């Protein structure tokens, strides 16, 4: 049996309010450490530990390298750092490769908790967009841990809970108000018998170490999954498709950037938009240059050359208009619920 327990919580949009409500409702003698990831911009100072600490129920601090995990303390992922749990039950705050274009990201925390705590890991996904946290919950479930998902109908932003439910079939799906009592109930249950960790354990361990920038994990030749035709939106490298189950595939490149299906599709949409803006800028400059050359040739009396430059200007402006119309449609519309394989 394991007598080690940990609660790991992931949230995105609407997460400050949700986390505040949970921390406020937990007892002061809560019997496990809590680690929290909230998506925050890397350049912004995080006030989350200060906000959660105002609840006066549990001690709250930013997670730091070497922190020994202790019951009743909330450890918050610092800006621009993944929060990773070590097998020695200490924390790492790492600037490892981004996952789902986030650092901190939810999946590295959940995955490392699954490796370190096995059946003693309890994962919670709250309100947020897209699907960060789904792969991490799957890792906790594979290692025999407990997974809890906020009811999407109760969430301010339902995408993350909805995706987590769809792909993990979580046993516990409750409104936000019911999560504190459920956590206490789970911790009061007898520890689960250790279960076989299976072949997935080595893969999870390698991916957890990638988030810590472990050179051995980053340099290993054998990669989980199969090479895909897609390039990494962050570095342009080859990506591997990792088939978690029949309905869920995710992606990871050689240097460790990782993507869920929706995040991958969203990243490619942003890349496309950036490329279109660049093309429009280049065509606008070409049109201006053609107009300037046409004016110059007319002043010299070279009408036939001026007409050639007029045609070049007209062609460039026509292409600019095509791109402008495309961008102004729904290119930047948020991706709300793409089902499974982005490779289809």
Tab-separated table of C-alpha atoms in Angstrom:
chain	number	residue	atom	x	y	z
A	1	UNK	CA	0.000	0.000	0.000
A	2	UNK	CA	0.976	3.610	-0.438
A	3	UNK	CA	0.570	5.972	2.488
A	4	UNK	CA	1.684	8.906	0.372
A	5	UNK	CA	-1.045	11.150	-1.043
A	6	UNK	CA	-0.927	14.300	-3.125
A	7	UNK	CA	-3.602	16.527	-4.658
A	8	UNK	CA	-2.714	18.211	-7.947
A	9	UNK	CA	-5.077	20.838	-9.373
A	10	UNK	CA	-5.063	22.442	-12.806
A	11	UNK	CA	-7.063	25.460	-13.964
A	12	UNK	CA	-7.007	28.111	-16.661
A	13	UNK	CA	-9.565	30.806	-17.511
A	14	UNK	CA	-11.778	31.457	-14.479
A	15	UNK	CA	-9.345	29.534	-12.298
A	16	UNK	CA	-8.582	32.184	-9.688
A	17	UNK	CA	-12.181	32.228	-8.475
A	18	UNK	CA	-12.451	28.440	-8.574
A	19	UNK	CA	-9.202	27.847	-6.686
A	20	UNK	CA	-10.109	30.472	-4.090
A	21	UNK	CA	-13.409	28.726	-3.384
A	22	UNK	CA	-11.722	25.336	-3.001
A	23	UNK	CA	-8.889	26.523	-0.725
A	24	UNK	CA	-11.341	28.513	1.413
A	25	UNK	CA	-13.451	25.394	1.997
A	26	UNK	CA	-10.690	22.931	2.913
A	27	UNK	CA	-9.985	22.152	6.579
A	28	UNK	CA	-6.817	23.427	8.228
A	29	UNK	CA	-5.725	19.844	8.925
A	30	UNK	CA	-5.977	18.760	5.290
A	31	UNK	CA	-4.094	15.475	5.084
A	32	UNK	CA	-2.113	15.914	1.850
A	33	UNK	CA	0.006	18.511	0.050
A	34	UNK	CA	-1.707	20.396	-2.781
A	35	UNK	CA	0.095	21.529	-5.933
A	36	UNK	CA	-1.628	24.061	-8.172
A	37	UNK	CA	-1.056	25.130	-11.765
A	38	UNK	CA	-2.889	28.121	-13.206
A	39	UNK	CA	-2.105	29.285	-16.733
A	40	UNK	CA	-0.491	32.718	-16.403
A	41	UNK	CA	1.542	34.832	-18.865
A	42	UNK	CA	5.296	34.299	-18.349
A	43	UNK	CA	6.045	38.023	-18.076
A	44	UNK	CA	3.414	38.676	-15.396
A	45	UNK	CA	4.182	38.479	-11.678
A	46	UNK	CA	1.923	35.891	-10.112
A	47	UNK	CA	-0.286	37.028	-7.260
A	48	UNK	CA	-2.030	33.667	-6.972
A	49	UNK	CA	-0.219	32.547	-3.820
A	50	UNK	CA	-1.054	35.899	-2.197
A	51	UNK	CA	-4.717	35.664	-3.219
A	52	UNK	CA	-5.101	32.071	-2.041
A	53	UNK	CA	-3.172	32.812	1.155
A	54	UNK	CA	-5.814	35.374	2.155
A	55	UNK	CA	-8.198	32.509	2.893
A	56	UNK	CA	-6.270	31.801	6.143
A	57	UNK	CA	-7.144	28.101	6.064
A	58	UNK	CA	-3.999	26.549	4.608
A	59	UNK	CA	-0.454	27.796	4.185
A	60	UNK	CA	0.142	28.854	0.569
A	61	UNK	CA	3.525	29.411	-1.057
A	62	UNK	CA	5.159	29.512	-4.475
A	63	UNK	CA	6.705	26.151	-5.276
A	64	UNK	CA	10.506	26.184	-5.203
A	65	UNK	CA	13.265	23.745	-6.086
A	66	UNK	CA	13.821	21.317	-3.242
A	67	UNK	CA	10.564	22.018	-1.373
A	68	UNK	CA	9.703	18.904	0.636
A	69	UNK	CA	6.006	18.259	0.111
A	70	UNK	CA	4.079	18.458	3.368
A	71	UNK	CA	0.378	17.941	4.144
A	72	UNK	CA	-1.775	21.029	4.482
A	73	UNK	CA	0.457	23.260	2.330
A	74	UNK	CA	-0.542	24.619	-1.072
A	75	UNK	CA	2.324	24.912	-3.561
A	76	UNK	CA	1.662	27.248	-6.508
A	77	UNK	CA	3.514	26.998	-9.828
A	78	UNK	CA	5.624	30.163	-10.318
A	79	UNK	CA	5.389	32.158	-13.573
A	80	UNK	CA	7.233	30.693	-16.579
A	81	UNK	CA	8.113	27.507	-14.668
A	82	UNK	CA	6.631	24.038	-14.706
A	83	UNK	CA	5.938	22.617	-11.277
A	84	UNK	CA	7.169	19.013	-11.222
A	85	UNK	CA	7.006	16.408	-8.447
A	86	UNK	CA	10.114	14.301	-7.915
A	87	UNK	CA	10.204	10.656	-6.916
A	88	UNK	CA	11.759	11.778	-3.647
A	89	UNK	CA	8.567	13.771	-2.890
A	90	UNK	CA	10.239	17.122	-3.432
A	91	UNK	CA	9.378	19.820	-5.959
A	92	UNK	CA	11.210	21.097	-9.013
A	93	UNK	CA	10.440	24.485	-10.581
A	94	UNK	CA	11.716	24.050	-14.101
A	95	UNK	CA	11.877	26.105	-17.311
A	96	UNK	CA	11.455	22.945	-19.347
A	97	UNK	CA	9.834	22.829	-22.794
A	98	UNK	CA	6.350	24.288	-23.014
A	99	UNK	CA	3.352	21.988	-23.194
A	100	UNK	CA	0.238	23.153	-25.008
A	101	UNK	CA	2.116	26.465	-25.380
A	102	UNK	CA	2.025	26.969	-21.609
A	103	UNK	CA	4.674	27.139	-18.917
A	104	UNK	CA	3.521	26.368	-16.315
A	105	UNK	CA	1.351	23.668	-17.860
A	106	UNK	CA	-0.961	21.249	-16.109
A	107	UNK	CA	0.090	18.008	-17.780
A	108	UNK	CA	3.733	17.985	-16.518
A	109	UNK	CA	2.575	18.364	-12.919
A	110	UNK	CA	-0.061	15.648	-13.219
A	111	UNK	CA	2.271	13.289	-15.078
A	112	UNK	CA	5.058	13.661	-12.510
A	113	UNK	CA	2.588	13.147	-9.631
A	114	UNK	CA	1.408	9.925	-11.292
A	115	UNK	CA	5.012	8.682	-11.507
A	116	UNK	CA	5.966	9.676	-7.943
A	117	UNK	CA	2.775	8.827	-6.040
A	118	UNK	CA	1.077	6.146	-8.151
A	119	UNK	CA	-2.232	5.223	-6.546
A	120	UNK	CA	-1.811	8.075	-4.056
A	121	UNK	CA	-2.127	10.800	-6.725
A	122	UNK	CA	-5.410	12.734	-6.878
A	123	UNK	CA	-5.833	14.933	-9.965
A	124	UNK	CA	-8.408	17.715	-10.314
A	125	UNK	CA	-9.247	19.631	-13.508
A	126	UNK	CA	-11.185	22.882	-13.181
A	127	UNK	CA	-12.491	25.592	-15.495
A	128	UNK	CA	-10.505	26.547	-18.599
A	129	UNK	CA	-10.253	26.597	-22.386
A	130	UNK	CA	-8.950	23.853	-24.709
A	131	UNK	CA	-7.681	20.614	-23.145
A	132	UNK	CA	-4.532	20.983	-21.042
A	133	UNK	CA	-4.839	18.514	-18.147
A	134	UNK	CA	-6.529	15.738	-20.088
A	135	UNK	CA	-3.321	13.808	-20.827
A	136	UNK	CA	-2.187	14.351	-17.244
A	137	UNK	CA	-5.418	12.939	-15.838
A	138	UNK	CA	-5.035	9.938	-18.123
A	139	UNK	CA	-1.558	9.357	-16.667
A	140	UNK	CA	-2.908	9.487	-13.101
A	141	UNK	CA	-5.701	7.072	-14.021
A	142	UNK	CA	-3.234	4.684	-15.691
A	143	UNK	CA	-1.192	4.549	-12.498
A	144	UNK	CA	-4.229	3.829	-10.327
A	145	UNK	CA	-4.780	7.310	-8.916
A	146	UNK	CA	-8.035	9.210	-8.436
A	147	UNK	CA	-9.340	11.768	-10.921
A	148	UNK	CA	-11.880	14.503	-10.266
A	149	UNK	CA	-13.365	16.873	-12.842
A	150	UNK	CA	-15.462	19.958	-12.252
A	151	UNK	CA	-18.901	19.602	-13.812
A	152	UNK	CA	-18.651	21.467	-17.159
A	153	UNK	CA	-22.131	22.925	-16.633
A	154	UNK	CA	-20.834	24.472	-13.412
A	155	UNK	CA	-17.572	25.786	-14.916
A	156	UNK	CA	-17.077	29.374	-16.024
A	157	UNK	CA	-15.183	27.998	-19.051
A	158	UNK	CA	-16.277	24.405	-19.729
A	159	UNK	CA	-13.793	23.215	-22.388
A	160	UNK	CA	-11.099	21.787	-20.109
A	161	UNK	CA	-13.544	19.866	-17.891
A	162	UNK	CA	-15.527	18.694	-20.917
A	163	UNK	CA	-12.449	17.346	-22.702
A	164	UNK	CA	-11.186	15.702	-19.525
A	165	UNK	CA	-14.511	13.931	-19.002
A	166	UNK	CA	-14.772	12.814	-22.601
A	167	UNK	CA	-11.364	11.149	-22.661
A	168	UNK	CA	-10.950	9.891	-19.086
A	169	UNK	CA	-14.524	8.932	-18.137
A	170	UNK	CA	-13.747	10.317	-14.688
A	171	UNK	CA	-15.519	8.578	-11.824
A	172	UNK	CA	-15.959	11.884	-9.998
A	173	UNK	CA	-17.634	14.768	-11.816
A	174	UNK	CA	-19.006	17.293	-9.350
A	175	UNK	CA	-19.805	21.000	-9.111
A	176	UNK	CA	-17.072	23.225	-7.736
A	177	UNK	CA	-18.829	23.495	-4.381
A	178	UNK	CA	-18.631	19.726	-3.924
A	179	UNK	CA	-14.911	19.309	-4.649
A	180	UNK	CA	-13.524	20.219	-1.162
A	181	UNK	CA	-15.721	17.697	0.629
A	182	UNK	CA	-14.925	15.068	-2.021
A	183	UNK	CA	-11.184	15.597	-1.543
A	184	UNK	CA	-11.525	15.094	2.201
A	185	UNK	CA	-13.641	11.984	1.593
A	186	UNK	CA	-11.077	10.471	-0.778
A	187	UNK	CA	-8.256	11.145	1.680
A	188	UNK	CA	-10.239	9.476	4.478
A	189	UNK	CA	-10.581	6.283	2.465
A	190	UNK	CA	-8.037	3.498	3.062
A	191	UNK	CA	-5.005	3.834	0.776
A	192	UNK	CA	-5.356	1.892	-2.461
A	193	UNK	CA	-3.383	-1.264	-3.042
A	194	UNK	CA	-0.454	-0.599	-5.326
A	195	UNK	CA	-1.361	-1.628	-8.854
A	196	UNK	CA	0.881	-2.779	-11.693
A	197	UNK	CA	2.214	0.347	-13.364
A	198	UNK	CA	2.643	-1.309	-16.773
A	199	UNK	CA	4.763	-0.320	-19.755
A	200	UNK	CA	3.428	3.232	-19.647
A	201	UNK	CA	5.399	3.959	-16.470
A	202	UNK	CA	8.753	4.275	-18.237
A	203	UNK	CA	7.254	6.612	-20.836
A	204	UNK	CA	5.610	8.764	-18.161
A	205	UNK	CA	8.875	8.909	-16.240
A	206	UNK	CA	10.796	10.005	-19.348
A	207	UNK	CA	8.243	12.706	-20.149
A	208	UNK	CA	8.248	13.934	-16.551
A	209	UNK	CA	12.035	14.235	-16.696
A	210	UNK	CA	11.785	16.166	-19.979
A	211	UNK	CA	9.815	18.837	-18.128
A	212	UNK	CA	12.790	19.088	-15.733
A	213	UNK	CA	15.236	19.502	-18.679
A	214	UNK	CA	16.903	16.220	-17.754
A	215	UNK	CA	19.591	15.791	-20.486
A	216	UNK	CA	19.301	11.995	-20.498
A	217	UNK	CA	15.575	12.180	-21.184
A	218	UNK	CA	15.998	14.839	-23.875
A	219	UNK	CA	18.796	12.981	-25.681
A	220	UNK	CA	17.342	9.477	-25.694
A	221	UNK	CA	16.930	8.076	-29.225
A	222	UNK	CA	13.859	5.962	-28.516
A	223	UNK	CA	10.802	8.198	-28.490
A	224	UNK	CA	7.284	7.178	-27.520
A	225	UNK	CA	4.870	7.077	-30.417
A	226	UNK	CA	5.467	7.205	-34.154
A	227	UNK	CA	6.920	10.019	-36.315
A	228	UNK	CA	4.194	12.259	-37.690
A	229	UNK	CA	4.068	14.482	-40.789
A	230	UNK	CA	3.518	17.535	-38.570
A	231	UNK	CA	6.208	19.973	-37.488
A	232	UNK	CA	6.442	21.482	-34.020
A	233	UNK	CA	4.812	24.948	-33.869
A	234	UNK	CA	7.458	26.048	-31.344
A	235	UNK	CA	10.730	24.873	-32.902
A	236	UNK	CA	9.854	23.398	-36.305
A	237	UNK	CA	11.157	19.939	-35.388
A	238	UNK	CA	9.611	16.577	-36.172
A	239	UNK	CA	6.774	15.554	-33.873
A	240	UNK	CA	5.855	12.095	-32.653
A	241	UNK	CA	2.224	11.010	-32.335
A	242	UNK	CA	1.531	9.362	-28.995
A	243	UNK	CA	-1.667	7.321	-29.081
A	244	UNK	CA	-3.013	7.322	-25.536
A	245	UNK	CA	-6.075	5.277	-26.376
A	246	UNK	CA	-8.373	4.657	-29.306
A	247	UNK	CA	-9.744	8.203	-29.244
A	248	UNK	CA	-6.892	10.397	-28.026
A	249	UNK	CA	-3.603	11.259	-29.702
A	250	UNK	CA	-1.089	13.862	-28.569
A	251	UNK	CA	2.200	15.136	-29.946
A	252	UNK	CA	5.757	15.698	-28.686
A	253	UNK	CA	8.871	16.908	-30.521
A	254	UNK	CA	12.496	15.877	-29.996
A	255	UNK	CA	13.325	18.764	-27.646
A	256	UNK	CA	10.206	18.158	-25.570
A	257	UNK	CA	7.499	20.598	-26.710
A	258	UNK	CA	4.185	18.806	-26.308
A	259	UNK	CA	0.685	19.376	-27.636
A	260	UNK	CA	-2.766	18.012	-27.059
A	261	UNK	CA	-5.005	17.717	-30.155
A	262	UNK	CA	-6.856	21.005	-29.665
A	263	UNK	CA	-3.744	22.917	-28.673
A	264	UNK	CA	-1.911	21.578	-31.723
A	265	UNK	CA	-4.679	22.694	-34.048
A	266	UNK	CA	-4.881	26.061	-32.307
A	267	UNK	CA	-1.112	26.578	-32.615
A	268	UNK	CA	-1.206	25.822	-36.338
A	269	UNK	CA	-4.071	28.290	-36.755
A	270	UNK	CA	-1.954	30.980	-35.073
A	271	UNK	CA	0.994	30.087	-37.304
A	272	UNK	CA	-1.215	30.418	-40.355
A	273	UNK	CA	-2.496	33.799	-39.222
A	274	UNK	CA	1.049	35.058	-38.580
A	275	UNK	CA	2.125	33.866	-42.045
A	276	UNK	CA	-0.820	35.629	-43.643
A	277	UNK	CA	-0.057	38.908	-41.858
A	278	UNK	CA	3.561	38.627	-43.042
A	279	UNK	CA	2.422	37.953	-46.609
A	280	UNK	CA	0.033	40.909	-46.493
A	281	UNK	CA	2.790	43.203	-45.226
A	282	UNK	CA	5.159	42.061	-47.987
A	283	UNK	CA	2.514	42.532	-50.691
A	284	UNK	CA	1.648	46.013	-49.366
A	285	UNK	CA	5.321	46.971	-49.596
A	286	UNK	CA	5.525	45.528	-53.121
A	287	UNK	CA	2.471	47.560	-54.164
A	288	UNK	CA	3.975	50.781	-52.787
A	289	UNK	CA	7.294	50.087	-54.504
A	290	UNK	CA	5.532	49.360	-57.827
A	291	UNK	CA	3.578	52.643	-57.532
A	292	UNK	CA	6.787	54.573	-56.862
A	293	UNK	CA	8.544	53.003	-59.857
A	294	UNK	CA	5.526	53.645	-62.102
A	295	UNK	CA	5.531	57.336	-61.140
A	296	UNK	CA	9.251	57.540	-61.800
A	297	UNK	CA	8.935	55.991	-65.259
A	298	UNK	CA	6.093	58.339	-66.199
A	299	UNK	CA	8.210	61.339	-65.294
A	300	UNK	CA	10.807	60.013	-67.713
A	301	UNK	CA	8.195	59.550	-70.449
A	302	UNK	CA	8.413	55.732	-70.377
A	303	UNK	CA	4.667	55.035	-70.394
A	304	UNK	CA	5.002	51.401	-71.429
A	305	UNK	CA	7.269	50.728	-68.380
A	306	UNK	CA	4.880	52.651	-66.109
A	307	UNK	CA	1.999	50.428	-67.233
A	308	UNK	CA	4.018	47.313	-66.339
A	309	UNK	CA	4.553	48.654	-62.810
A	310	UNK	CA	0.858	49.639	-62.636
A	311	UNK	CA	-0.021	46.019	-63.373
A	312	UNK	CA	2.374	44.816	-60.661
A	313	UNK	CA	0.774	47.185	-58.162
A	314	UNK	CA	-2.739	46.081	-59.103
A	315	UNK	CA	-1.781	42.416	-58.801
A	316	UNK	CA	-0.213	42.930	-55.347
A	317	UNK	CA	-3.193	44.909	-54.044
A	318	UNK	CA	-5.582	42.263	-55.369
A	319	UNK	CA	-3.732	39.600	-53.405
A	320	UNK	CA	-3.716	41.807	-50.306
A	321	UNK	CA	-7.491	42.082	-50.526
A	322	UNK	CA	-7.881	38.288	-50.792
A	323	UNK	CA	-5.783	37.800	-47.647
A	324	UNK	CA	-7.565	40.609	-45.809
A	325	UNK	CA	-10.967	39.034	-46.502
A	326	UNK	CA	-9.713	35.634	-45.322
A	327	UNK	CA	-8.321	37.045	-42.066
A	328	UNK	CA	-11.482	39.036	-41.403
A	329	UNK	CA	-13.643	35.896	-41.531
A	330	UNK	CA	-13.288	33.353	-38.748
A	331	UNK	CA	-9.598	32.468	-38.826
A	332	UNK	CA	-9.103	33.652	-35.255
A	333	UNK	CA	-12.323	32.106	-33.956
A	334	UNK	CA	-11.502	30.179	-30.744
A	335	UNK	CA	-11.333	26.419	-31.079
A	336	UNK	CA	-13.878	25.121	-28.629
A	337	UNK	CA	-14.278	21.423	-29.077
A	338	UNK	CA	-12.292	19.521	-31.691
A	339	UNK	CA	-12.854	15.828	-31.360
A	340	UNK	CA	-9.790	13.545	-31.149
A	341	UNK	CA	-7.229	13.238	-33.886
A	342	UNK	CA	-5.955	16.500	-35.222
A	343	UNK	CA	-4.224	14.347	-37.838
A	344	UNK	CA	-7.452	13.563	-39.616
